[in-house]
mmCIF file of C-alpha atoms (C1' of nucleotides) in Angstrom:
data_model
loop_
_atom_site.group_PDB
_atom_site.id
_atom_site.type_symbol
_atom_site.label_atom_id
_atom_site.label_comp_id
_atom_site.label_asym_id
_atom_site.label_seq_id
_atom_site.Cartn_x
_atom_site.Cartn_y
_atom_site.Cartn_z
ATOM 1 C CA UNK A 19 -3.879 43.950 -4.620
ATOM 2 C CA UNK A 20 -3.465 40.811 -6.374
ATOM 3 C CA UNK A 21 -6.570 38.846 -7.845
ATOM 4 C CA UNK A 22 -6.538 35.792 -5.738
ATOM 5 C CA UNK A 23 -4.975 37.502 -2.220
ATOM 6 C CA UNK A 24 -7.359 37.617 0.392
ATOM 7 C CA UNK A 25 -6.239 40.207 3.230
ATOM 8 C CA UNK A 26 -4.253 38.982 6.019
ATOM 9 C CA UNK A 27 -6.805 39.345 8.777
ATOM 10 C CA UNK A 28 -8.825 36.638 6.962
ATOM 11 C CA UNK A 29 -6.170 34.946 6.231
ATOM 12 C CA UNK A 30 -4.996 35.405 10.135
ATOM 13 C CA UNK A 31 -8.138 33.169 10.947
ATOM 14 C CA UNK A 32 -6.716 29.957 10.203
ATOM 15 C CA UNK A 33 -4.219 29.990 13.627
ATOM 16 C CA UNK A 34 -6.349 29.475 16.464
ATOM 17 C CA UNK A 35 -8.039 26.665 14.691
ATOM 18 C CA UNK A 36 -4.965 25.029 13.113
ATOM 19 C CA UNK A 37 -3.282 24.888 16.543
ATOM 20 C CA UNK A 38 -5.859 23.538 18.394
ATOM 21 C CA UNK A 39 -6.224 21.070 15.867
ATOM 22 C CA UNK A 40 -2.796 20.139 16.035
ATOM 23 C CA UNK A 41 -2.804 20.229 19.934
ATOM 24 C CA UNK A 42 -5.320 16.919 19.361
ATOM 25 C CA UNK A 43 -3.587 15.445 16.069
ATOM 26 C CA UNK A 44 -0.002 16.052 16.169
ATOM 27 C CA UNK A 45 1.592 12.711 15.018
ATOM 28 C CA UNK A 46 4.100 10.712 17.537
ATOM 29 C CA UNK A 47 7.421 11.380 15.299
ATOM 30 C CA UNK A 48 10.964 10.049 17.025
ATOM 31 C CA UNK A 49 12.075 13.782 16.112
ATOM 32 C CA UNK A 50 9.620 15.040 18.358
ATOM 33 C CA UNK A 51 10.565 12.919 21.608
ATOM 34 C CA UNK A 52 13.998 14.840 22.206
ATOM 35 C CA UNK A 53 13.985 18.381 20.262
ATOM 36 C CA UNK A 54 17.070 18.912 20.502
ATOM 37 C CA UNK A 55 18.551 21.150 17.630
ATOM 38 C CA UNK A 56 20.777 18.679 16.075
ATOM 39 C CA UNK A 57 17.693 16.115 16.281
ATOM 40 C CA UNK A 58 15.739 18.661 14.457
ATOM 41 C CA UNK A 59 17.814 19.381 11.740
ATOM 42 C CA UNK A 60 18.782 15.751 11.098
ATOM 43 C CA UNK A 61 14.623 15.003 10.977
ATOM 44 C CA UNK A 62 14.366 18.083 8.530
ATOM 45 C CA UNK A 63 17.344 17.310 6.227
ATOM 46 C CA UNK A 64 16.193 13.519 5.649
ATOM 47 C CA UNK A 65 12.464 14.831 5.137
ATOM 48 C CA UNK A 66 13.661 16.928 2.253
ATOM 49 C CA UNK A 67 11.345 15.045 -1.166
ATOM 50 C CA UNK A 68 10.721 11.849 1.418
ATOM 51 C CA UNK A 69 7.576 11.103 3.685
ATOM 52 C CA UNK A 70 7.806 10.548 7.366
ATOM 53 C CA UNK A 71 7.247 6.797 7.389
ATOM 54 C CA UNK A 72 10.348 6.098 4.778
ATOM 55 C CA UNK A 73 12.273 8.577 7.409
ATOM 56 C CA UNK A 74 11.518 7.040 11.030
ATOM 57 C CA UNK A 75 13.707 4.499 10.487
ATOM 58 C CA UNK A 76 16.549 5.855 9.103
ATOM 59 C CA UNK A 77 16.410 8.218 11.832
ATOM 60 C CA UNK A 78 16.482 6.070 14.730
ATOM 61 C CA UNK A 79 19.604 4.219 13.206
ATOM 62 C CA UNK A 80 21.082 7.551 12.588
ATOM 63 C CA UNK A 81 20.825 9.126 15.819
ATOM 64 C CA UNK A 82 21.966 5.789 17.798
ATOM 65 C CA UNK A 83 25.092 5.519 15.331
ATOM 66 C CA UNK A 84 25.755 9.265 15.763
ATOM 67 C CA UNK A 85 24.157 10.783 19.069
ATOM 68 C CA UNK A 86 25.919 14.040 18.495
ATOM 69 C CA UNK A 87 26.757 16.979 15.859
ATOM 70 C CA UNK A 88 30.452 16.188 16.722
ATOM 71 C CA UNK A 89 29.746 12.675 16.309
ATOM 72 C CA UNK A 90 28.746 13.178 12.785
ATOM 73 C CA UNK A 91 31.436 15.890 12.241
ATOM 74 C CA UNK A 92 34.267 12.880 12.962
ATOM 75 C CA UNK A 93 32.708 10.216 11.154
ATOM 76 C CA UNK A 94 34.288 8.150 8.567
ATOM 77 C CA UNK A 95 32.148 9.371 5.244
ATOM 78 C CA UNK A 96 31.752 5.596 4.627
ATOM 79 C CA UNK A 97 29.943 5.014 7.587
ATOM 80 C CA UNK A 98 27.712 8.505 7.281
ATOM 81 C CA UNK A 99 26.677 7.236 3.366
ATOM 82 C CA UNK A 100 25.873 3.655 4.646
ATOM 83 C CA UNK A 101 23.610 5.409 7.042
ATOM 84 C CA UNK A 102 21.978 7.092 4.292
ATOM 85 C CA UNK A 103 21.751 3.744 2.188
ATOM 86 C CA UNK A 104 18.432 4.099 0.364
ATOM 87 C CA UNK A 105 17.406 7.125 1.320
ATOM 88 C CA UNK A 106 18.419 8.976 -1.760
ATOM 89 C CA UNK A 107 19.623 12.593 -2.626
ATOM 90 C CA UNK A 108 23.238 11.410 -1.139
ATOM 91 C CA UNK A 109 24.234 14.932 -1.260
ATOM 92 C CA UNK A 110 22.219 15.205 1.732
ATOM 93 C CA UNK A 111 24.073 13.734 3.474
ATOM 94 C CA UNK A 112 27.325 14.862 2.503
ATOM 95 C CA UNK A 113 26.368 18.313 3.451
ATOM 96 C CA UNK A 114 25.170 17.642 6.820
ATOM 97 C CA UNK A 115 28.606 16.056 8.121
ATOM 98 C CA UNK A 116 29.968 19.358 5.634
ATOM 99 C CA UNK A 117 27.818 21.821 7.701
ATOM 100 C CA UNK A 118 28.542 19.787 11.205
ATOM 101 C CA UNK A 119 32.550 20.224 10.323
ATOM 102 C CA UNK A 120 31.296 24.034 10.137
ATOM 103 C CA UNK A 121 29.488 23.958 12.890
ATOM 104 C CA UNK A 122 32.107 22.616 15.408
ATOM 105 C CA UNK A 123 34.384 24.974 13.492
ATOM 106 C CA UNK A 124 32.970 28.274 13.692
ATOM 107 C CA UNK A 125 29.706 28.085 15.991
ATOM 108 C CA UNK A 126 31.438 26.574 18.594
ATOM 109 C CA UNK A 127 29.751 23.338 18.260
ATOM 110 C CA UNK A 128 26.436 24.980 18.450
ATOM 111 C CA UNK A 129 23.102 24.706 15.783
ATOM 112 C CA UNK A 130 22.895 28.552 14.822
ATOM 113 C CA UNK A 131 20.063 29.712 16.608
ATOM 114 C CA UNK A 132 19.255 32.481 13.344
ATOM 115 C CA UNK A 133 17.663 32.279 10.274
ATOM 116 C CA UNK A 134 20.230 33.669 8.256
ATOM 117 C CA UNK A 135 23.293 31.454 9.870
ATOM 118 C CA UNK A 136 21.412 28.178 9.231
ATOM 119 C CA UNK A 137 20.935 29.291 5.554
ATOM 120 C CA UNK A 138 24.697 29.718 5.128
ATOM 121 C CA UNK A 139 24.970 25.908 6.097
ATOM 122 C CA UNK A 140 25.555 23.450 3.080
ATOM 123 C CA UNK A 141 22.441 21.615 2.331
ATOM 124 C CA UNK A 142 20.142 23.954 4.641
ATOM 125 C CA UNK A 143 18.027 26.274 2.293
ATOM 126 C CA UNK A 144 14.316 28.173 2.797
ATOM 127 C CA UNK A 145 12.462 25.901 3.699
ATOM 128 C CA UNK A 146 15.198 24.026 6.265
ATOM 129 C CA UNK A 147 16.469 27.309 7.692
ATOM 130 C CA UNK A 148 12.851 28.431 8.542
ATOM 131 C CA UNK A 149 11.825 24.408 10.480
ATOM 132 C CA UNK A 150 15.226 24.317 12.089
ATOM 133 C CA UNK A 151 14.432 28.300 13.587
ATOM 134 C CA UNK A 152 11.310 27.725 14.297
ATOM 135 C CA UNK A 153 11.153 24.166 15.314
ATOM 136 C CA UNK A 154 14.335 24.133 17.443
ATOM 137 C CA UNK A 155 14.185 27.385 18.540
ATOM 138 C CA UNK A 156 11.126 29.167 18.496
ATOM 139 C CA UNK A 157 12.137 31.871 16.216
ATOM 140 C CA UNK A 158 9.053 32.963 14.488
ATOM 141 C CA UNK A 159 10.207 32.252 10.070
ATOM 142 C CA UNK A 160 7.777 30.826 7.930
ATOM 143 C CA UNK A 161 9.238 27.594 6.526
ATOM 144 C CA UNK A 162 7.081 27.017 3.182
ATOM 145 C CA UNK A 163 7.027 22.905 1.840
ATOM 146 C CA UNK A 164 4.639 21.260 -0.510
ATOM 147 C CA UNK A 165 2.046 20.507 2.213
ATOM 148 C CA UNK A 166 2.172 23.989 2.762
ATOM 149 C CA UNK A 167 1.311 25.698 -0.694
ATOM 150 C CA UNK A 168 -1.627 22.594 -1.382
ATOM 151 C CA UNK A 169 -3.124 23.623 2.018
ATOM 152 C CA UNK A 170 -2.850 27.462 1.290
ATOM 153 C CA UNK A 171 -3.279 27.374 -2.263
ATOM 154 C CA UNK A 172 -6.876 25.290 -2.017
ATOM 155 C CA UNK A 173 -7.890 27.851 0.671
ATOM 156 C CA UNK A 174 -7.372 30.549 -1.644
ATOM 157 C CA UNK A 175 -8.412 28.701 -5.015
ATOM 158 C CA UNK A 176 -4.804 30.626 -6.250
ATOM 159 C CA UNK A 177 -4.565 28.922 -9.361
ATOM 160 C CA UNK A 178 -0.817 29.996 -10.061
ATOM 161 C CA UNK A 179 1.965 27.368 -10.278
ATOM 162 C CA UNK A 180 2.976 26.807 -7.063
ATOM 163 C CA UNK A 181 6.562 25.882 -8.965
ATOM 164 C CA UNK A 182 7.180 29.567 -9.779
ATOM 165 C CA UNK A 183 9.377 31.031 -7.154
ATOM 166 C CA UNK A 184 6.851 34.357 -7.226
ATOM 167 C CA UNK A 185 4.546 32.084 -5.924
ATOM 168 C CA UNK A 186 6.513 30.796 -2.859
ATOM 169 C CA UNK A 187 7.506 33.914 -1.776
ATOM 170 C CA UNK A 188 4.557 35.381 -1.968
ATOM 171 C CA UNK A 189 3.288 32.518 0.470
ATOM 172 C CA UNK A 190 6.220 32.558 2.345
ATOM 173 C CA UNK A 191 5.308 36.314 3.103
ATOM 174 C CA UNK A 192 1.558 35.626 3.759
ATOM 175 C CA UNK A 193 2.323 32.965 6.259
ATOM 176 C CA UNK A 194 5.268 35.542 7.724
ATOM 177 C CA UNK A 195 1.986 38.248 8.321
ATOM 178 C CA UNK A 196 0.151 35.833 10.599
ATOM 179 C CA UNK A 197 2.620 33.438 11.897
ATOM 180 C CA UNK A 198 1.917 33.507 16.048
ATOM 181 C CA UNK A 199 4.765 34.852 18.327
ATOM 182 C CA UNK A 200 3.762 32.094 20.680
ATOM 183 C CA UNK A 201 4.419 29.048 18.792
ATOM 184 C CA UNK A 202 6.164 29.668 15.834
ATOM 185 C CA UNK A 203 7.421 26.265 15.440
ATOM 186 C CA UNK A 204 4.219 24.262 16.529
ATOM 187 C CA UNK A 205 2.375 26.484 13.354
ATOM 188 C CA UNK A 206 4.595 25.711 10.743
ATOM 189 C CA UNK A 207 4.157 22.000 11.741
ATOM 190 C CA UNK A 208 0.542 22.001 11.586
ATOM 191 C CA UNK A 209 0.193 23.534 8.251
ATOM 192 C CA UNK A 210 2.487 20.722 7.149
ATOM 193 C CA UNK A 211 0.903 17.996 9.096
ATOM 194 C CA UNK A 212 -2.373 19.190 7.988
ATOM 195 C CA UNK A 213 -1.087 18.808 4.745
ATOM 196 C CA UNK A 214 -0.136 15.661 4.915
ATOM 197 C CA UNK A 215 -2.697 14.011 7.014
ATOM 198 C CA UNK A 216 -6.030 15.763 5.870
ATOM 199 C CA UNK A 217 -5.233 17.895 3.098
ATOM 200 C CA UNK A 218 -3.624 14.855 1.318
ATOM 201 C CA UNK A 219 -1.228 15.058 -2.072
ATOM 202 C CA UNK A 220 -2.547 12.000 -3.544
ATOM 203 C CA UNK A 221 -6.121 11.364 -3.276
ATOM 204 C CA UNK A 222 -9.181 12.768 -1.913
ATOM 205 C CA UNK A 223 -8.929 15.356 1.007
ATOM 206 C CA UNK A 224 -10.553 14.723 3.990
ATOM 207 C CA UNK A 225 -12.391 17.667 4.099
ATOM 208 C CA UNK A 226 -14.829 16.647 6.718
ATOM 209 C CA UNK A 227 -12.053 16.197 9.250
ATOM 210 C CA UNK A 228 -9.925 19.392 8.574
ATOM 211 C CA UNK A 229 -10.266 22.571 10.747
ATOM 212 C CA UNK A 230 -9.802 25.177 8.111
ATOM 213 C CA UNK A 231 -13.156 23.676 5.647
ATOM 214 C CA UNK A 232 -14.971 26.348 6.805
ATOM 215 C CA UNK A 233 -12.579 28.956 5.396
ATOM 216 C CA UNK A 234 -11.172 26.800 2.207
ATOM 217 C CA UNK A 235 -12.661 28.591 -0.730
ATOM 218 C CA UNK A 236 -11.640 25.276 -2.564
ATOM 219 C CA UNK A 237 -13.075 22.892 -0.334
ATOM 220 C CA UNK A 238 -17.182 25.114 -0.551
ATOM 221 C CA UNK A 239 -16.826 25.389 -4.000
ATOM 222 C CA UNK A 240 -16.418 21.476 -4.124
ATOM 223 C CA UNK A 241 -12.740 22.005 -6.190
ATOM 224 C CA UNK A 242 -10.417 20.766 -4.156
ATOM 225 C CA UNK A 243 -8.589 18.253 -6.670
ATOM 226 C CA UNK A 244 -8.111 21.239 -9.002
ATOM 227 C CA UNK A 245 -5.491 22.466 -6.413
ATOM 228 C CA UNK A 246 -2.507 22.721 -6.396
ATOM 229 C CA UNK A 247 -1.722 24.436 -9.921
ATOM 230 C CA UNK A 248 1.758 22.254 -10.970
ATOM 231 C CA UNK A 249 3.893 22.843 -14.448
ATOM 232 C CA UNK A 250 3.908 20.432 -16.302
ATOM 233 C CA UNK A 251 6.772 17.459 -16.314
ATOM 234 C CA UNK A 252 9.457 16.557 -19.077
ATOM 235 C CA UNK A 253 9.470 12.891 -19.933
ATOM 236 C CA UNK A 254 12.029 10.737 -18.578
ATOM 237 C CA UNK A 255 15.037 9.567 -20.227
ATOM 238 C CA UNK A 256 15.585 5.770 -20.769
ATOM 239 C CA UNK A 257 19.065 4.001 -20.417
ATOM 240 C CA UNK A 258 19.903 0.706 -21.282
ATOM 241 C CA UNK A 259 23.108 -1.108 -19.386
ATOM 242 C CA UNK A 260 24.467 -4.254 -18.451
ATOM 243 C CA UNK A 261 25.273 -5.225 -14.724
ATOM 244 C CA UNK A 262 27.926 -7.999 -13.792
ATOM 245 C CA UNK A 263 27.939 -9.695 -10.798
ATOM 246 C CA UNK A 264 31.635 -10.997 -10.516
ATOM 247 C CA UNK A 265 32.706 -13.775 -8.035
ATOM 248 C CA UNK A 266 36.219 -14.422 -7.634
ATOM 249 C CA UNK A 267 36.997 -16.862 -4.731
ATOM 250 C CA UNK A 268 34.324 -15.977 -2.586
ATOM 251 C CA UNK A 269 34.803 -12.138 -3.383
ATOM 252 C CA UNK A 270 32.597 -9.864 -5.039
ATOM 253 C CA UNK A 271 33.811 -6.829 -7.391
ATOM 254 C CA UNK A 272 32.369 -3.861 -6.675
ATOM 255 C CA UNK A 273 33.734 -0.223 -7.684
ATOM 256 C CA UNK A 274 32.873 3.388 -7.176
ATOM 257 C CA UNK A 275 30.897 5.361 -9.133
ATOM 258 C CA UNK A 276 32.300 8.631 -10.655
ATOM 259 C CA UNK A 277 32.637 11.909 -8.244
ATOM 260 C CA UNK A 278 30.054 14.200 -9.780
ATOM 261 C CA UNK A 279 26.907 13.246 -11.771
ATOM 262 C CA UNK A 280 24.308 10.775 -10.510
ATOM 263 C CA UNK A 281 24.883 8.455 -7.493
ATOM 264 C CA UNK A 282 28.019 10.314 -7.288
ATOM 265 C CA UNK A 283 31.256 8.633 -5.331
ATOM 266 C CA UNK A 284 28.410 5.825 -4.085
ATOM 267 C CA UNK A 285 29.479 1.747 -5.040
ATOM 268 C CA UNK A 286 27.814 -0.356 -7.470
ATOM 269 C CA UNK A 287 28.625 -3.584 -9.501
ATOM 270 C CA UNK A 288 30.965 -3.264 -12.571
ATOM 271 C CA UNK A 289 28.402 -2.365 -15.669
ATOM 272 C CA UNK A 290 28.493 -1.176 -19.376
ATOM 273 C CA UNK A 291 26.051 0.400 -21.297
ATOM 274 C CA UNK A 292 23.976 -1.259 -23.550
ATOM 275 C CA UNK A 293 22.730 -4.813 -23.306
ATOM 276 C CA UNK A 294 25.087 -7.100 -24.211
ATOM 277 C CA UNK A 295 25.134 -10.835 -25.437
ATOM 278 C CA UNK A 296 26.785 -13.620 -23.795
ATOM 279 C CA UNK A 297 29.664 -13.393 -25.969
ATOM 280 C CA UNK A 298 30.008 -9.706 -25.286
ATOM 281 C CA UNK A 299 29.852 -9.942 -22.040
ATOM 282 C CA UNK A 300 32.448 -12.870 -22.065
ATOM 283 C CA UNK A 301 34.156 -9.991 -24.230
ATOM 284 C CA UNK A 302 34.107 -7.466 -21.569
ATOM 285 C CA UNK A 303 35.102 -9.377 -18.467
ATOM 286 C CA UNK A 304 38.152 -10.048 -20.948
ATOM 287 C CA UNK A 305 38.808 -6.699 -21.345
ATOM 288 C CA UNK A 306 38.882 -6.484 -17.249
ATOM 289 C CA UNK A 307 41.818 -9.527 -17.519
ATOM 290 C CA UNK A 308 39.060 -11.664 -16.346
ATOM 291 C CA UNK A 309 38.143 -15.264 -17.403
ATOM 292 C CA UNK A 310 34.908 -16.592 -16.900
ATOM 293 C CA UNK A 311 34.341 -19.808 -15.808
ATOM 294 C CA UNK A 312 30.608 -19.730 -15.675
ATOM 295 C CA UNK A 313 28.771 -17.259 -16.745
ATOM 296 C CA UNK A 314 24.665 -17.152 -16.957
ATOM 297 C CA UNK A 315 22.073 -14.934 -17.288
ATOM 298 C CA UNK A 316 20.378 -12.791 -14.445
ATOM 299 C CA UNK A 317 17.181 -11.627 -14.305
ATOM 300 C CA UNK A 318 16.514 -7.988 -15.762
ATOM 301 C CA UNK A 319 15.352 -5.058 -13.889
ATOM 302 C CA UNK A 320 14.427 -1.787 -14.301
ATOM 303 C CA UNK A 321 14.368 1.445 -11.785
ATOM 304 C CA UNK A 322 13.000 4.812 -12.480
ATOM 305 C CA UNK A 323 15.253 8.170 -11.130
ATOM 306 C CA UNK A 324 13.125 10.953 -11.437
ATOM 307 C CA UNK A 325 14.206 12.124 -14.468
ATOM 308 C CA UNK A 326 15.774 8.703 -15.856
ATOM 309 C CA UNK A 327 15.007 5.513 -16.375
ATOM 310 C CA UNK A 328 17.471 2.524 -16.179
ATOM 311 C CA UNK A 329 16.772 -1.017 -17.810
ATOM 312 C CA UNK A 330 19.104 -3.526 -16.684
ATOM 313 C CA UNK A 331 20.382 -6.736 -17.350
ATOM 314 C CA UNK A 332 22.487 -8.652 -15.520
ATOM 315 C CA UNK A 333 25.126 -11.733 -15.788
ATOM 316 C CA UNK A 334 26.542 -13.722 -12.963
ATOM 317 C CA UNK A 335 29.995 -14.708 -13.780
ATOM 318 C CA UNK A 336 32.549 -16.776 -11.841
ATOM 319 C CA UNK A 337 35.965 -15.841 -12.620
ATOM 320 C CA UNK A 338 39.752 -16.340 -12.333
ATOM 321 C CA UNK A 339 41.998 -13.326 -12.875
ATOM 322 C CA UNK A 340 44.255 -13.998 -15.748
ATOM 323 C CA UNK A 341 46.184 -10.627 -15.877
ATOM 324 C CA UNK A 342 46.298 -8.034 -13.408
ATOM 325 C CA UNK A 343 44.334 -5.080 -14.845
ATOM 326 C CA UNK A 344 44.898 -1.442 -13.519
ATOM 327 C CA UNK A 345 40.659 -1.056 -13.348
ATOM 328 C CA UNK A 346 39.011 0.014 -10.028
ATOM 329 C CA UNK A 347 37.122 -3.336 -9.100
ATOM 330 C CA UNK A 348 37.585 -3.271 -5.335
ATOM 331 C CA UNK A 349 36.828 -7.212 -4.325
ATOM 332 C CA UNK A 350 34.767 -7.633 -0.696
ATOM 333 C CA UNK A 351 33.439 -10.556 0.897
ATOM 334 C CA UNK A 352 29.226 -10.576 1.537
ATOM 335 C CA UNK A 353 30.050 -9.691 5.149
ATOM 336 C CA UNK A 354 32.241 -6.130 4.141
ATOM 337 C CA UNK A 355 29.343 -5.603 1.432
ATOM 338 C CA UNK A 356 26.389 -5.635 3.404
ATOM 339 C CA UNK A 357 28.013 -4.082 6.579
ATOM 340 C CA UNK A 358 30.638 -0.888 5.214
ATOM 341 C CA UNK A 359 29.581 -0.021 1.209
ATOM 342 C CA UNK A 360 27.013 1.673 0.216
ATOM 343 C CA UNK A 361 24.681 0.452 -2.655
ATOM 344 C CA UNK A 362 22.092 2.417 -3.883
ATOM 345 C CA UNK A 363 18.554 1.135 -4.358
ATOM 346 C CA UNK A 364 18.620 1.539 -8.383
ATOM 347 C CA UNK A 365 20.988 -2.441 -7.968
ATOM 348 C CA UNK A 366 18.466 -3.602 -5.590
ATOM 349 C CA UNK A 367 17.387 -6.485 -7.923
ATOM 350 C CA UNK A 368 20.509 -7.720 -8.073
ATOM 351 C CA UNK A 369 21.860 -6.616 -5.269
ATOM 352 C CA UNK A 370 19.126 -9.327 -4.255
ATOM 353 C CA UNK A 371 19.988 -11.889 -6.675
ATOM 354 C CA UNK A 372 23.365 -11.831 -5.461
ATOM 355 C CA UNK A 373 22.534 -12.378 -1.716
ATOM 356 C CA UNK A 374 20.210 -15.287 -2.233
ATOM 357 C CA UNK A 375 23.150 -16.870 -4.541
ATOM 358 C CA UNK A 376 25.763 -16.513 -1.495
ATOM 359 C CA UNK A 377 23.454 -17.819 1.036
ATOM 360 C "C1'" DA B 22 14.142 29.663 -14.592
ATOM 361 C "C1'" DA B 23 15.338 25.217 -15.778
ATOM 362 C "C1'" DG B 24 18.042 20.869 -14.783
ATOM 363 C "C1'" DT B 25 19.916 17.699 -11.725
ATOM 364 C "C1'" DC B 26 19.683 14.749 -7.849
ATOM 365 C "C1'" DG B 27 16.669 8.981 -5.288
ATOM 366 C "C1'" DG B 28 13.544 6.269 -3.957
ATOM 367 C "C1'" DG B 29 9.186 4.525 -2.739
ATOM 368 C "C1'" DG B 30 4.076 4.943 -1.741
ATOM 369 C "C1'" DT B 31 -0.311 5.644 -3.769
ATOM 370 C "C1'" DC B 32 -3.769 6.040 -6.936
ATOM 371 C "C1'" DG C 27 1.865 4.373 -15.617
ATOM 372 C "C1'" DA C 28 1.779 9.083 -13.414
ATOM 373 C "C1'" DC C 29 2.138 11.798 -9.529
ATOM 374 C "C1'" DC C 30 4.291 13.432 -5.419
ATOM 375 C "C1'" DC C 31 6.796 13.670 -1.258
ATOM 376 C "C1'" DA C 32 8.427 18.417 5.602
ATOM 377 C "C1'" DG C 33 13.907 20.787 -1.244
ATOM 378 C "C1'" DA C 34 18.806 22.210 -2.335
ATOM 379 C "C1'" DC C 35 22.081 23.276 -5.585
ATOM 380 C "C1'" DT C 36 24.082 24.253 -10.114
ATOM 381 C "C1'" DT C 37 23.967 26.305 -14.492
#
DNA sequence: AAGTCGGGGTC
DNA sequence: GACCCAGACTT
């Protein structure tokens, strides 16, 4: 028996309390109002890396705009990405309206009611495939998040990285022992809420308030901020470009990004790497058999990706085309911008710029 | 197992 | 600044 395990009776004393707690605590959550499977999975899928409050409203806009799995299944992708607008990890949602086409396709239009056909389903791995069977339909799979392996690993005091996959199985297993026939689904969202309402990621715990202190090895030994055990992170990568806001009668160029690779197939404004001078950017919008007219500087920005960072400067040009040029500007109006493209946050400065200038 | 993929809240 | 969030997928 491993160093740190405790056996699973003890560890089988944490249900009672943790789902009576949760019978007074559970959070109001617009994913909880209607379970319905497709409501589920949506909530589950745009939870993936992202806290509840950012979700709620994305959620409500999403299930309004596309009540139904064969909603989504039919939708343009345009109007599925501008949904998504913000959220981040666009993949996300590329795979649900993927998985719905499957869905429709070879479940007859049904959420998969098993563990094993939901994890078949683009975009719906471990974790996902355990909430969406458990949540939606009682099966009784651990599903194993970050809340999850903080709240389990300060009980324990494990002090192993909880970024090793060893360790997640091994707590996907433990919580697999003792996980109650009853309410599969209402246990996996304690642990989580737990997590993230008591047995907080940032911050101090509030020990006095959870229902498991009087089993949390972590919490009596007064160690709780020594939990959970993370590696270590690589530092981020910087990038320097140069972001053009083009006006051409009223009409703003925009283009798409490339298929694969970051902010894949999403719009953004026409850019170049590097900063560039006026004269070089004068240079550029040349080289795009563009004339500028006026031309002036924008105020720089900056946005950090997780594992990249972007510093920006900008230039807001007016321009008349003086050859037509084979490039991919596509040239909208403010009304088709804000309403049917998708921009992702990392231009929100000048995304910003630019709205307050065509007010 | 390590890298990639977003964005924002919190300390 | 640094960390982390109801992770999945590719290499």
């Amino acid at each position: 028996m491993q160093k740190n395990s405790i056996d699973t009776k003890d560890l089988s004393l944490i249900v009672t309390p943790l789902l009576s707690w949760y019978d007074q605590h559970a959070r109001i959550l617009p994913w909880r109002e209607n379970p319905l499977p497709y409501h589920v999975w949506v909530s589950e899928i745009m939870l993936q890396q992202t806290r509840v409050e950012t979700v709620k409203p994305y959620f409500d806009r999403w299930i309004e705009s596309l009540p139904t799995l064969a909603t989504l299944a039919h939708a343009p992708e345009e109007q599925v990405l501008k949904l998504w607008e913000g959220l981040g990890y666009y993949n996300r949602a590329r795979n649900m309206q993927k998985a719905a086409k499957m869905i429709l396709d070879t479940y007859g239009g049904e959420v998969p009611a098993s563990y094993d056909a939901l994890l078949t389903l683009p975009g719906i791995g471990e974790y996902t495939a355990g909430a969406v069977a458990s949540i939606a339909f009682g099966l009784p799979v651990p599903c194993v998040d970050g809340n999850v392996l903080r709240v389990l690993t300060r009980i324990l005091t494990d002090q192993r990285e909880i970024d090793q996959t060893s360790v997640k199985k091994y707590f996907t297993e433990e919580i697999r022992l003792i996980i109650p026939r009853e309410r599969p689904g209402d246990f996996n969202q304690a642990l989580m809420e737990l997590g993230a309402t008591v047995c907080m990621p940032n911050g101090l715990p509030k020990c006095e308030l959870c229902p498991l202190h009087f089993m949390c090895k972590a919490c009596l030994q007064d160690r709780v901020m020594e939990f959970p055990v993370k590696a270590k992170k690589k530092p981020r990568k910087k990038e320097y470009k140069t972001i053009f806001l083009i006006l051409k009668e009223e009409k703003i160029a925009i283009r798409r990004r490339e298929e694969s690779g970051l902010l894949a197939n999403l719009w953004e404004f026409p850019g170049t790497a590097g900063f560039l001078t006026l004269k070089e950017a004068k240079d550029q919008l040349n080289s795009w058999g563009l004339l500028a007219e006026t031309i002036e500087e924008l105020n720089p920005a900056k946005h950090i990706f997780t594992h990249i960072e972007w510093h920006m400067t900008g230039y807001l040009c007016k321009v008349t085309e003086f050859e037509e040029q084979n490039h991919d500007f596509e040239w909208v109006s403010k009304k088709d911008l804000t309403d049917h493209f998708a921009i992702p946050s990392a231009y929100k400065a000048f995304y910003m710029q630019l709205l307050s200038i065509l007010k």
